[in-house]
Amino acid sequence: MTLADISEHCHNITNSYLAVTNGSELVESTQEAIRLTRYHLLEEVFSRWDPFGNQLSFSYNGGKDCQVLLILYLSCLWEFFITKTRNSQYDSQYHQFPLQFLPTVYINQAETFNTLEQSIESARERYFLSIYESPRNQTSMPEAFENYLKVHSTAKAIVIGIRYTDPFGADLCCIQETDSGWPQFMRVQPLLHWTLANVWSILLYSNEEICGLYEKGFTSIGGINSTVPNPALKIRNDDATSCGKRNPFEWEISNAYGKETPCNKVKVSKLTDADEVLLQSTGQLDFHPGWFLINDSLERAGRIRR
Ligand code: FMN
């Protein structure tokens, strides 16, 4: 496997999802969301900064939003490559995918769950990420990026998986400069228009492994001392009689990309022993999976202040 192979794989996942005609309004709205993100990346971003020329970096923290964006980004990288190849006078066999690793930056300030750390490690291998990780707890986020740019001086723009519904997300736009007090670079935010349900729909369809904490009721993963499973997903005693909460993504899970026979298993990374003990000791094990929640306004209900 190479970065080229996984990019082609992500391209196939995306095209397969775009070809779905199951009559679901959610799938249709996610297809629209994908088309707009692809337009932003292919027409506005890659035409401005060469994705094969070290001018673009990808911000990755293991969360579901940046994983969805990574799948779409790699898919567009593949499309950009094959379009260039097709337009070239030389036969396609003479073209080599110009990148071996994707320049990636992981700014990590709080102490995180080691299940998340392990899932970032798996992503590093699976998606051929060349990850710069900031020294933990030493600096503010702007300082961490300043340090990143000292090491990666060719980076002009950083791709971020922020959405309008995230805190401070409402007034952002796809391509903009950083604010004052931040080092100067361009922010590329092609996922702004996505809803929580859009994110889960393609992510569960992709059949890519996701962080195991999501299966345990987490919906937005922050620091270990400030995140619990989402209280809106707590399994209540009367759930058994009222059939509980319904999984809104049964179709995506059973028809996931590459599944030979329909089955309702989601590929999740294993919870580490330490996180298993933590959740058990704090009585936080009886929750529906994170993808049972599609209400954007409750997405961060598991983020707490201690
Ligand atoms: N926040 C700002 O207020 N101004 C900025 O210019 C700014 N630039 C950012 C650039 C990058 C590459 C990243 C990753 C974040 C930046 N942020 C900036 C912070 C984000 O908007 C967001 O608040 C932060 O990533 C925390 O998101 P989370 O709670 O979803 O993890």
mmCIF file of C-alpha atoms and ligand atoms in Angstrom:
data_model
loop_
_atom_site.group_PDB
_atom_site.id
_atom_site.type_symbol
_atom_site.label_atom_id
_atom_site.label_comp_id
_atom_site.label_asym_id
_atom_site.label_seq_id
_atom_site.Cartn_x
_atom_site.Cartn_y
_atom_site.Cartn_z
ATOM 1 C CA MET A 1 0.000 0.000 0.000
ATOM 2 C CA THR A 2 1.156 3.551 -0.750
ATOM 3 C CA LEU A 3 -0.310 7.036 -0.416
ATOM 4 C CA ALA A 4 -1.363 6.680 -4.065
ATOM 5 C CA ASP A 5 -3.221 3.427 -3.304
ATOM 6 C CA ILE A 6 -5.085 4.807 -0.299
ATOM 7 C CA SER A 7 -5.932 7.985 -2.225
ATOM 8 C CA GLU A 8 -7.401 5.861 -5.022
ATOM 9 C CA HIS A 9 -9.276 3.813 -2.420
ATOM 10 C CA CYS A 10 -10.759 7.002 -0.911
ATOM 11 C CA HIS A 11 -11.689 8.131 -4.426
ATOM 12 C CA ASN A 12 -13.534 4.845 -4.943
ATOM 13 C CA ILE A 13 -15.355 5.193 -1.604
ATOM 14 C CA THR A 14 -16.456 8.719 -2.484
ATOM 15 C CA ASN A 15 -17.588 7.817 -5.997
ATOM 16 C CA SER A 16 -19.451 4.801 -4.714
ATOM 17 C CA TYR A 17 -21.277 6.993 -2.172
ATOM 18 C CA LEU A 18 -22.063 9.600 -4.837
ATOM 19 C CA ALA A 19 -23.660 6.865 -6.967
ATOM 20 C CA VAL A 20 -26.074 5.746 -4.216
ATOM 21 C CA THR A 21 -29.760 6.135 -5.133
ATOM 22 C CA ASN A 22 -31.606 4.727 -2.142
ATOM 23 C CA GLY A 23 -34.118 7.567 -1.835
ATOM 24 C CA SER A 24 -32.701 8.752 1.487
ATOM 25 C CA GLU A 25 -32.844 12.526 1.966
ATOM 26 C CA LEU A 26 -29.856 12.324 4.260
ATOM 27 C CA VAL A 27 -27.749 10.547 1.645
ATOM 28 C CA GLU A 28 -28.811 13.129 -0.935
ATOM 29 C CA SER A 29 -27.864 16.028 1.323
ATOM 30 C CA THR A 30 -24.519 14.344 2.104
ATOM 31 C CA GLN A 31 -23.883 13.879 -1.617
ATOM 32 C CA GLU A 32 -24.493 17.627 -2.042
ATOM 33 C CA ALA A 33 -22.110 18.348 0.833
ATOM 34 C CA ILE A 34 -19.433 16.127 -0.765
ATOM 35 C CA ARG A 35 -19.818 17.863 -4.144
ATOM 36 C CA LEU A 36 -19.307 21.283 -2.573
ATOM 37 C CA THR A 37 -16.251 20.142 -0.603
ATOM 38 C CA ARG A 38 -14.769 18.599 -3.759
ATOM 39 C CA TYR A 39 -15.442 21.827 -5.655
ATOM 40 C CA HIS A 40 -13.668 23.841 -2.941
ATOM 41 C CA LEU A 41 -10.666 21.527 -2.940
ATOM 42 C CA LEU A 42 -10.261 20.908 -6.660
ATOM 43 C CA GLU A 43 -11.259 24.279 -8.083
ATOM 44 C CA GLU A 44 -10.344 26.766 -5.364
ATOM 45 C CA VAL A 45 -7.632 25.204 -3.229
ATOM 46 C CA PHE A 46 -5.512 22.955 -5.465
ATOM 47 C CA SER A 47 -5.497 25.619 -8.179
ATOM 48 C CA ARG A 48 -3.985 28.059 -5.679
ATOM 49 C CA TRP A 49 -1.593 25.827 -3.726
ATOM 50 C CA ASP A 50 -0.020 22.772 -5.299
ATOM 51 C CA PRO A 51 -1.030 19.803 -3.100
ATOM 52 C CA PHE A 52 2.071 17.979 -4.368
ATOM 53 C CA GLY A 53 4.373 20.915 -3.679
ATOM 54 C CA ASN A 54 4.450 21.070 0.160
ATOM 55 C CA GLN A 55 2.398 24.264 0.273
ATOM 56 C CA LEU A 56 -0.597 22.604 1.921
ATOM 57 C CA SER A 57 -0.659 20.838 5.272
ATOM 58 C CA PHE A 58 -3.466 18.860 6.836
ATOM 59 C CA SER A 59 -4.533 19.407 10.448
ATOM 60 C CA TYR A 60 -5.433 16.034 11.993
ATOM 61 C CA ASN A 61 -6.524 15.200 15.551
ATOM 62 C CA GLY A 62 -8.171 11.792 15.140
ATOM 63 C CA GLY A 63 -11.736 13.125 15.361
ATOM 64 C CA LYS A 64 -14.543 12.128 12.985
ATOM 65 C CA ASP A 65 -14.689 15.469 11.150
ATOM 66 C CA CYS A 66 -11.047 15.513 10.190
ATOM 67 C CA GLN A 67 -11.214 11.824 9.235
ATOM 68 C CA VAL A 68 -14.089 12.550 6.837
ATOM 69 C CA LEU A 69 -12.179 15.501 5.449
ATOM 70 C CA LEU A 70 -9.069 13.351 5.085
ATOM 71 C CA ILE A 71 -11.005 10.763 3.047
ATOM 72 C CA LEU A 72 -12.344 13.533 0.771
ATOM 73 C CA TYR A 73 -8.977 15.258 0.574
ATOM 74 C CA LEU A 74 -7.199 12.059 -0.503
ATOM 75 C CA SER A 75 -9.998 11.360 -2.950
ATOM 76 C CA CYS A 76 -9.451 14.804 -4.508
ATOM 77 C CA LEU A 77 -5.692 14.294 -4.483
ATOM 78 C CA TRP A 78 -6.223 11.183 -6.596
ATOM 79 C CA GLU A 79 -8.589 13.004 -8.932
ATOM 80 C CA PHE A 80 -6.124 15.900 -9.292
ATOM 81 C CA PHE A 81 -3.386 13.415 -10.152
ATOM 82 C CA ILE A 82 -5.361 11.473 -12.751
ATOM 83 C CA THR A 83 -6.632 14.678 -14.370
ATOM 84 C CA LYS A 84 -3.054 15.910 -14.711
ATOM 85 C CA THR A 85 -2.033 12.541 -16.116
ATOM 86 C CA ARG A 86 -4.867 12.559 -18.650
ATOM 87 C CA ASN A 87 -3.969 16.064 -19.799
ATOM 88 C CA SER A 88 -0.343 15.192 -20.257
ATOM 89 C CA GLN A 89 1.236 14.308 -23.589
ATOM 90 C CA TYR A 90 2.946 11.325 -21.994
ATOM 91 C CA ASP A 91 1.295 7.960 -21.482
ATOM 92 C CA SER A 92 -0.134 7.379 -17.974
ATOM 93 C CA GLN A 93 2.436 4.656 -17.258
ATOM 94 C CA TYR A 94 5.113 7.384 -17.174
ATOM 95 C CA HIS A 95 3.389 9.265 -14.369
ATOM 96 C CA GLN A 96 4.165 8.604 -10.760
ATOM 97 C CA PHE A 97 2.065 9.842 -7.853
ATOM 98 C CA PRO A 98 4.272 12.707 -6.667
ATOM 99 C CA LEU A 99 3.801 12.338 -2.905
ATOM 100 C CA GLN A 100 4.728 9.530 -0.532
ATOM 101 C CA PHE A 101 3.443 11.046 2.700
ATOM 102 C CA LEU A 102 0.850 13.697 3.436
ATOM 103 C CA PRO A 103 2.242 16.671 5.415
ATOM 104 C CA THR A 104 0.125 16.638 8.569
ATOM 105 C CA VAL A 105 0.099 18.659 11.760
ATOM 106 C CA TYR A 106 -1.323 17.463 15.066
ATOM 107 C CA ILE A 107 -1.542 20.132 17.730
ATOM 108 C CA ASN A 108 -2.317 18.445 20.970
ATOM 109 C CA GLN A 109 -2.662 20.550 24.071
ATOM 110 C CA ALA A 110 -4.706 18.633 26.589
ATOM 111 C CA GLU A 111 -4.020 15.146 27.888
ATOM 112 C CA THR A 112 -6.001 12.885 25.568
ATOM 113 C CA PHE A 113 -7.474 9.383 25.768
ATOM 114 C CA ASN A 114 -4.866 6.865 24.719
ATOM 115 C CA THR A 115 -7.506 5.133 22.579
ATOM 116 C CA LEU A 116 -7.533 8.356 20.533
ATOM 117 C CA GLU A 117 -3.723 8.454 20.455
ATOM 118 C CA GLN A 118 -3.675 4.874 19.170
ATOM 119 C CA SER A 119 -6.272 5.646 16.565
ATOM 120 C CA ILE A 120 -4.133 8.568 15.326
ATOM 121 C CA GLU A 121 -1.216 6.150 15.139
ATOM 122 C CA SER A 122 -3.305 3.739 13.002
ATOM 123 C CA ALA A 123 -4.355 6.648 10.793
ATOM 124 C CA ARG A 124 -0.716 7.666 10.414
ATOM 125 C CA GLU A 125 0.050 4.230 8.988
ATOM 126 C CA ARG A 126 -3.112 3.718 6.974
ATOM 127 C CA TYR A 127 -3.195 7.152 5.311
ATOM 128 C CA PHE A 128 0.578 7.707 5.027
ATOM 129 C CA LEU A 129 0.584 10.808 7.195
ATOM 130 C CA SER A 130 3.855 12.494 7.978
ATOM 131 C CA ILE A 131 2.780 13.914 11.324
ATOM 132 C CA TYR A 132 4.365 16.863 13.117
ATOM 133 C CA GLU A 133 3.174 16.625 16.719
ATOM 134 C CA SER A 134 3.442 19.675 18.939
ATOM 135 C CA PRO A 135 5.099 19.278 22.331
ATOM 136 C CA ARG A 136 2.200 18.766 24.727
ATOM 137 C CA ASN A 137 1.115 21.395 27.255
ATOM 138 C CA GLN A 138 4.031 23.651 26.448
ATOM 139 C CA THR A 139 2.492 26.258 24.235
ATOM 140 C CA SER A 140 -0.751 27.901 23.160
ATOM 141 C CA MET A 141 -2.297 26.831 19.861
ATOM 142 C CA PRO A 142 -0.999 29.887 17.926
ATOM 143 C CA GLU A 143 2.506 29.294 19.324
ATOM 144 C CA ALA A 144 2.321 25.627 18.381
ATOM 145 C CA PHE A 145 1.524 26.605 14.787
ATOM 146 C CA GLU A 146 4.299 29.164 14.816
ATOM 147 C CA ASN A 147 6.686 26.372 15.751
ATOM 148 C CA TYR A 148 5.214 24.171 13.037
ATOM 149 C CA LEU A 149 5.825 26.846 10.409
ATOM 150 C CA LYS A 150 9.426 27.248 11.532
ATOM 151 C CA VAL A 151 9.983 23.595 10.653
ATOM 152 C CA HIS A 152 7.705 23.574 7.564
ATOM 153 C CA SER A 153 8.454 26.936 6.050
ATOM 154 C CA THR A 154 6.963 26.065 2.641
ATOM 155 C CA ALA A 155 3.470 25.595 4.127
ATOM 156 C CA LYS A 156 1.186 28.390 3.010
ATOM 157 C CA ALA A 157 -2.188 26.959 3.941
ATOM 158 C CA ILE A 158 -3.517 24.433 6.462
ATOM 159 C CA VAL A 159 -6.625 22.339 5.897
ATOM 160 C CA ILE A 160 -8.991 22.164 8.900
ATOM 161 C CA GLY A 161 -12.106 20.019 9.473
ATOM 162 C CA ILE A 162 -14.097 22.700 11.323
ATOM 163 C CA ARG A 163 -17.878 23.031 10.732
ATOM 164 C CA TYR A 164 -20.273 25.979 11.075
ATOM 165 C CA THR A 165 -21.863 24.321 14.108
ATOM 166 C CA ASP A 166 -18.536 24.102 15.991
ATOM 167 C CA PRO A 167 -17.765 26.782 18.589
ATOM 168 C CA PHE A 168 -16.588 29.944 16.760
ATOM 169 C CA GLY A 169 -17.368 28.221 13.444
ATOM 170 C CA ALA A 170 -20.473 30.179 12.442
ATOM 171 C CA ASP A 171 -18.746 33.150 10.771
ATOM 172 C CA LEU A 172 -15.900 31.344 9.043
ATOM 173 C CA CYS A 173 -15.451 30.893 5.313
ATOM 174 C CA CYS A 174 -13.703 28.273 3.211
ATOM 175 C CA ILE A 175 -10.463 30.162 2.598
ATOM 176 C CA GLN A 176 -9.345 32.879 4.965
ATOM 177 C CA GLU A 177 -6.311 34.275 6.723
ATOM 178 C CA THR A 178 -5.656 33.497 10.352
ATOM 179 C CA ASP A 179 -6.798 36.092 12.915
ATOM 180 C CA SER A 180 -4.501 38.591 14.583
ATOM 181 C CA GLY A 181 -2.564 36.934 17.386
ATOM 182 C CA TRP A 182 -2.021 33.880 15.151
ATOM 183 C CA PRO A 183 0.944 33.228 12.850
ATOM 184 C CA GLN A 184 0.103 34.263 9.316
ATOM 185 C CA PHE A 185 -1.106 31.499 7.023
ATOM 186 C CA MET A 186 -4.282 30.658 5.175
ATOM 187 C CA ARG A 187 -6.966 28.515 6.746
ATOM 188 C CA VAL A 188 -8.691 26.116 4.354
ATOM 189 C CA GLN A 189 -12.048 25.002 5.781
ATOM 190 C CA PRO A 190 -13.957 23.000 3.163
ATOM 191 C CA LEU A 191 -16.199 21.120 5.627
ATOM 192 C CA LEU A 192 -17.985 24.124 7.135
ATOM 193 C CA HIS A 193 -21.383 23.319 5.580
ATOM 194 C CA TRP A 194 -21.515 19.736 6.874
ATOM 195 C CA THR A 195 -24.037 18.622 9.509
ATOM 196 C CA LEU A 196 -23.327 15.984 12.120
ATOM 197 C CA ALA A 197 -25.601 13.546 10.240
ATOM 198 C CA ASN A 198 -23.707 14.179 6.960
ATOM 199 C CA VAL A 199 -20.436 13.340 8.722
ATOM 200 C CA TRP A 200 -21.720 10.047 10.149
ATOM 201 C CA SER A 201 -23.415 9.030 6.917
ATOM 202 C CA ILE A 202 -20.246 8.984 4.768
ATOM 203 C CA LEU A 203 -17.939 7.925 7.608
ATOM 204 C CA LEU A 204 -20.015 4.838 8.461
ATOM 205 C CA TYR A 205 -20.468 4.068 4.758
ATOM 206 C CA SER A 206 -16.710 4.359 4.154
ATOM 207 C CA ASN A 207 -16.023 1.212 6.210
ATOM 208 C CA GLU A 208 -12.836 2.879 7.442
ATOM 209 C CA GLU A 209 -11.860 2.166 11.039
ATOM 210 C CA ILE A 210 -12.943 4.937 13.398
ATOM 211 C CA CYS A 211 -11.840 5.728 16.948
ATOM 212 C CA GLY A 212 -13.342 3.191 19.386
ATOM 213 C CA LEU A 213 -14.508 5.917 21.787
ATOM 214 C CA TYR A 214 -17.295 6.782 19.375
ATOM 215 C CA GLU A 215 -18.822 3.349 19.869
ATOM 216 C CA LYS A 216 -18.924 4.052 23.623
ATOM 217 C CA GLY A 217 -21.156 7.107 23.314
ATOM 218 C CA PHE A 218 -18.605 9.843 22.682
ATOM 219 C CA THR A 219 -19.684 12.374 20.069
ATOM 220 C CA SER A 220 -16.928 14.995 20.324
ATOM 221 C CA ILE A 221 -13.589 14.006 21.801
ATOM 222 C CA GLY A 222 -11.605 16.575 23.753
ATOM 223 C CA GLY A 223 -9.174 16.182 26.660
ATOM 224 C CA ILE A 224 -9.430 13.205 28.993
ATOM 225 C CA ASN A 225 -10.378 15.503 31.886
ATOM 226 C CA SER A 226 -13.021 17.374 29.980
ATOM 227 C CA THR A 227 -14.870 14.768 27.930
ATOM 228 C CA VAL A 228 -17.402 12.108 28.885
ATOM 229 C CA PRO A 229 -19.814 10.033 26.786
ATOM 230 C CA ASN A 230 -22.690 12.210 25.602
ATOM 231 C CA PRO A 231 -25.420 12.242 28.309
ATOM 232 C CA ALA A 232 -28.062 12.391 25.545
ATOM 233 C CA LEU A 233 -27.000 8.834 24.619
ATOM 234 C CA LYS A 234 -27.295 7.302 28.100
ATOM 235 C CA ILE A 235 -29.209 4.034 27.896
ATOM 236 C CA ARG A 236 -32.240 4.394 30.123
ATOM 237 C CA ASN A 237 -34.062 1.536 31.876
ATOM 238 C CA ASP A 238 -37.171 2.053 29.761
ATOM 239 C CA ASP A 239 -35.107 1.779 26.539
ATOM 240 C CA ALA A 240 -35.539 -1.986 26.548
ATOM 241 C CA THR A 241 -39.317 -1.751 26.379
ATOM 242 C CA SER A 242 -39.512 1.234 24.035
ATOM 243 C CA CYS A 243 -36.867 -0.252 21.690
ATOM 244 C CA GLY A 244 -34.502 2.491 22.828
ATOM 245 C CA LYS A 245 -32.958 4.922 20.445
ATOM 246 C CA ARG A 246 -32.962 4.063 16.778
ATOM 247 C CA ASN A 247 -29.745 3.855 14.795
ATOM 248 C CA PRO A 248 -30.162 6.481 12.035
ATOM 249 C CA PHE A 249 -27.400 4.883 9.945
ATOM 250 C CA GLU A 250 -28.527 1.272 9.603
ATOM 251 C CA TRP A 251 -28.430 1.543 5.811
ATOM 252 C CA GLU A 252 -24.918 3.036 5.702
ATOM 253 C CA ILE A 253 -23.578 0.385 8.073
ATOM 254 C CA SER A 254 -25.143 -2.637 6.353
ATOM 255 C CA ASN A 255 -24.280 -1.384 2.871
ATOM 256 C CA ALA A 256 -20.856 -0.003 3.734
ATOM 257 C CA TYR A 257 -18.243 0.210 0.997
ATOM 258 C CA GLY A 258 -16.577 -3.118 0.229
ATOM 259 C CA LYS A 259 -18.826 -5.229 2.504
ATOM 260 C CA GLU A 260 -19.533 -8.478 0.692
ATOM 261 C CA THR A 261 -22.604 -9.339 2.696
ATOM 262 C CA PRO A 262 -24.705 -6.850 4.636
ATOM 263 C CA CYS A 263 -23.793 -6.851 8.328
ATOM 264 C CA ASN A 264 -24.324 -4.381 11.108
ATOM 265 C CA LYS A 265 -20.779 -4.226 12.442
ATOM 266 C CA VAL A 266 -18.913 -0.924 12.489
ATOM 267 C CA LYS A 267 -15.107 -1.017 12.263
ATOM 268 C CA VAL A 268 -13.863 0.653 15.429
ATOM 269 C CA SER A 269 -10.433 0.730 17.010
ATOM 270 C CA LYS A 270 -10.049 -1.256 20.247
ATOM 271 C CA LEU A 271 -10.462 0.628 23.496
ATOM 272 C CA THR A 272 -7.188 0.580 25.431
ATOM 273 C CA ASP A 273 -7.206 -1.176 28.817
ATOM 274 C CA ALA A 274 -6.609 2.146 30.572
ATOM 275 C CA ASP A 275 -9.618 3.776 28.899
ATOM 276 C CA GLU A 276 -11.763 0.687 29.521
ATOM 277 C CA VAL A 277 -10.892 0.875 33.248
ATOM 278 C CA LEU A 278 -11.521 4.625 33.289
ATOM 279 C CA LEU A 279 -14.971 4.283 31.743
ATOM 280 C CA GLN A 280 -15.833 1.343 33.980
ATOM 281 C CA SER A 281 -14.658 3.009 37.201
ATOM 282 C CA THR A 282 -16.663 6.131 36.451
ATOM 283 C CA GLY A 283 -19.799 4.180 35.463
ATOM 284 C CA GLN A 284 -19.653 5.441 31.888
ATOM 285 C CA LEU A 285 -20.233 2.269 29.930
ATOM 286 C CA ASP A 286 -23.970 2.204 29.244
ATOM 287 C CA PHE A 287 -24.283 4.497 26.264
ATOM 288 C CA HIS A 288 -25.569 4.150 22.737
ATOM 289 C CA PRO A 289 -22.892 4.653 20.073
ATOM 290 C CA GLY A 290 -22.043 8.248 19.173
ATOM 291 C CA TRP A 291 -23.635 7.911 15.732
ATOM 292 C CA PHE A 292 -27.077 7.548 17.344
ATOM 293 C CA LEU A 293 -26.971 11.313 17.889
ATOM 294 C CA ILE A 294 -27.728 13.539 14.899
ATOM 295 C CA ASN A 295 -28.724 16.723 16.702
ATOM 296 C CA ASP A 296 -25.899 19.197 16.021
ATOM 297 C CA SER A 297 -26.762 21.297 19.053
ATOM 298 C CA LEU A 298 -26.117 18.344 21.421
ATOM 299 C CA GLU A 299 -22.872 17.214 19.791
ATOM 300 C CA ARG A 300 -20.710 18.726 22.537
ATOM 301 C CA ALA A 301 -22.957 17.833 25.471
ATOM 302 C CA GLY A 302 -20.227 15.445 26.646
ATOM 303 C CA ARG A 303 -17.663 18.239 26.905
ATOM 304 C CA ILE A 304 -17.527 19.190 30.571
ATOM 305 C CA ARG A 305 -15.622 21.503 32.866
ATOM 306 C CA ARG A 306 -14.137 19.860 35.942
HETATM 307 N N1 FMN B 1 -8.949 30.069 15.923
HETATM 308 C C1 FMN B 1 -9.032 31.413 15.859
HETATM 309 O O1 FMN B 1 -9.736 32.020 16.659
HETATM 310 N N2 FMN B 1 -8.337 32.126 14.901
HETATM 311 C C2 FMN B 1 -7.553 31.528 13.981
HETATM 312 O O2 FMN B 1 -6.963 32.182 13.138
HETATM 313 C C3 FMN B 1 -7.434 30.105 14.043
HETATM 314 N N3 FMN B 1 -6.653 29.434 13.171
HETATM 315 C C4 FMN B 1 -6.569 28.085 13.237
HETATM 316 C C5 FMN B 1 -5.763 27.408 12.342
HETATM 317 C C6 FMN B 1 -5.654 26.007 12.408
HETATM 318 C C7 FMN B 1 -4.772 25.298 11.423
HETATM 319 C C8 FMN B 1 -6.388 25.285 13.366
HETATM 320 C C9 FMN B 1 -6.306 23.779 13.447
HETATM 321 C C10 FMN B 1 -7.184 25.960 14.252
HETATM 322 C C11 FMN B 1 -7.284 27.358 14.218
HETATM 323 N N4 FMN B 1 -8.092 28.035 15.105
HETATM 324 C C12 FMN B 1 -8.173 29.403 15.041
HETATM 325 C C13 FMN B 1 -8.841 27.324 16.160
HETATM 326 C C14 FMN B 1 -10.084 26.588 15.607
HETATM 327 O O3 FMN B 1 -10.970 27.511 15.010
HETATM 328 C C15 FMN B 1 -10.807 25.804 16.713
HETATM 329 O O4 FMN B 1 -11.308 26.670 17.684
HETATM 330 C C16 FMN B 1 -9.897 24.838 17.368
HETATM 331 O O5 FMN B 1 -9.322 24.017 16.366
HETATM 332 C C17 FMN B 1 -10.571 23.936 18.431
HETATM 333 O O6 FMN B 1 -11.489 23.096 17.796
HETATM 334 P P1 FMN B 1 -12.048 21.763 18.500
HETATM 335 O O7 FMN B 1 -12.578 22.166 19.839
HETATM 336 O O8 FMN B 1 -13.142 21.316 17.556
HETATM 337 O O9 FMN B 1 -10.944 20.775 18.564
#
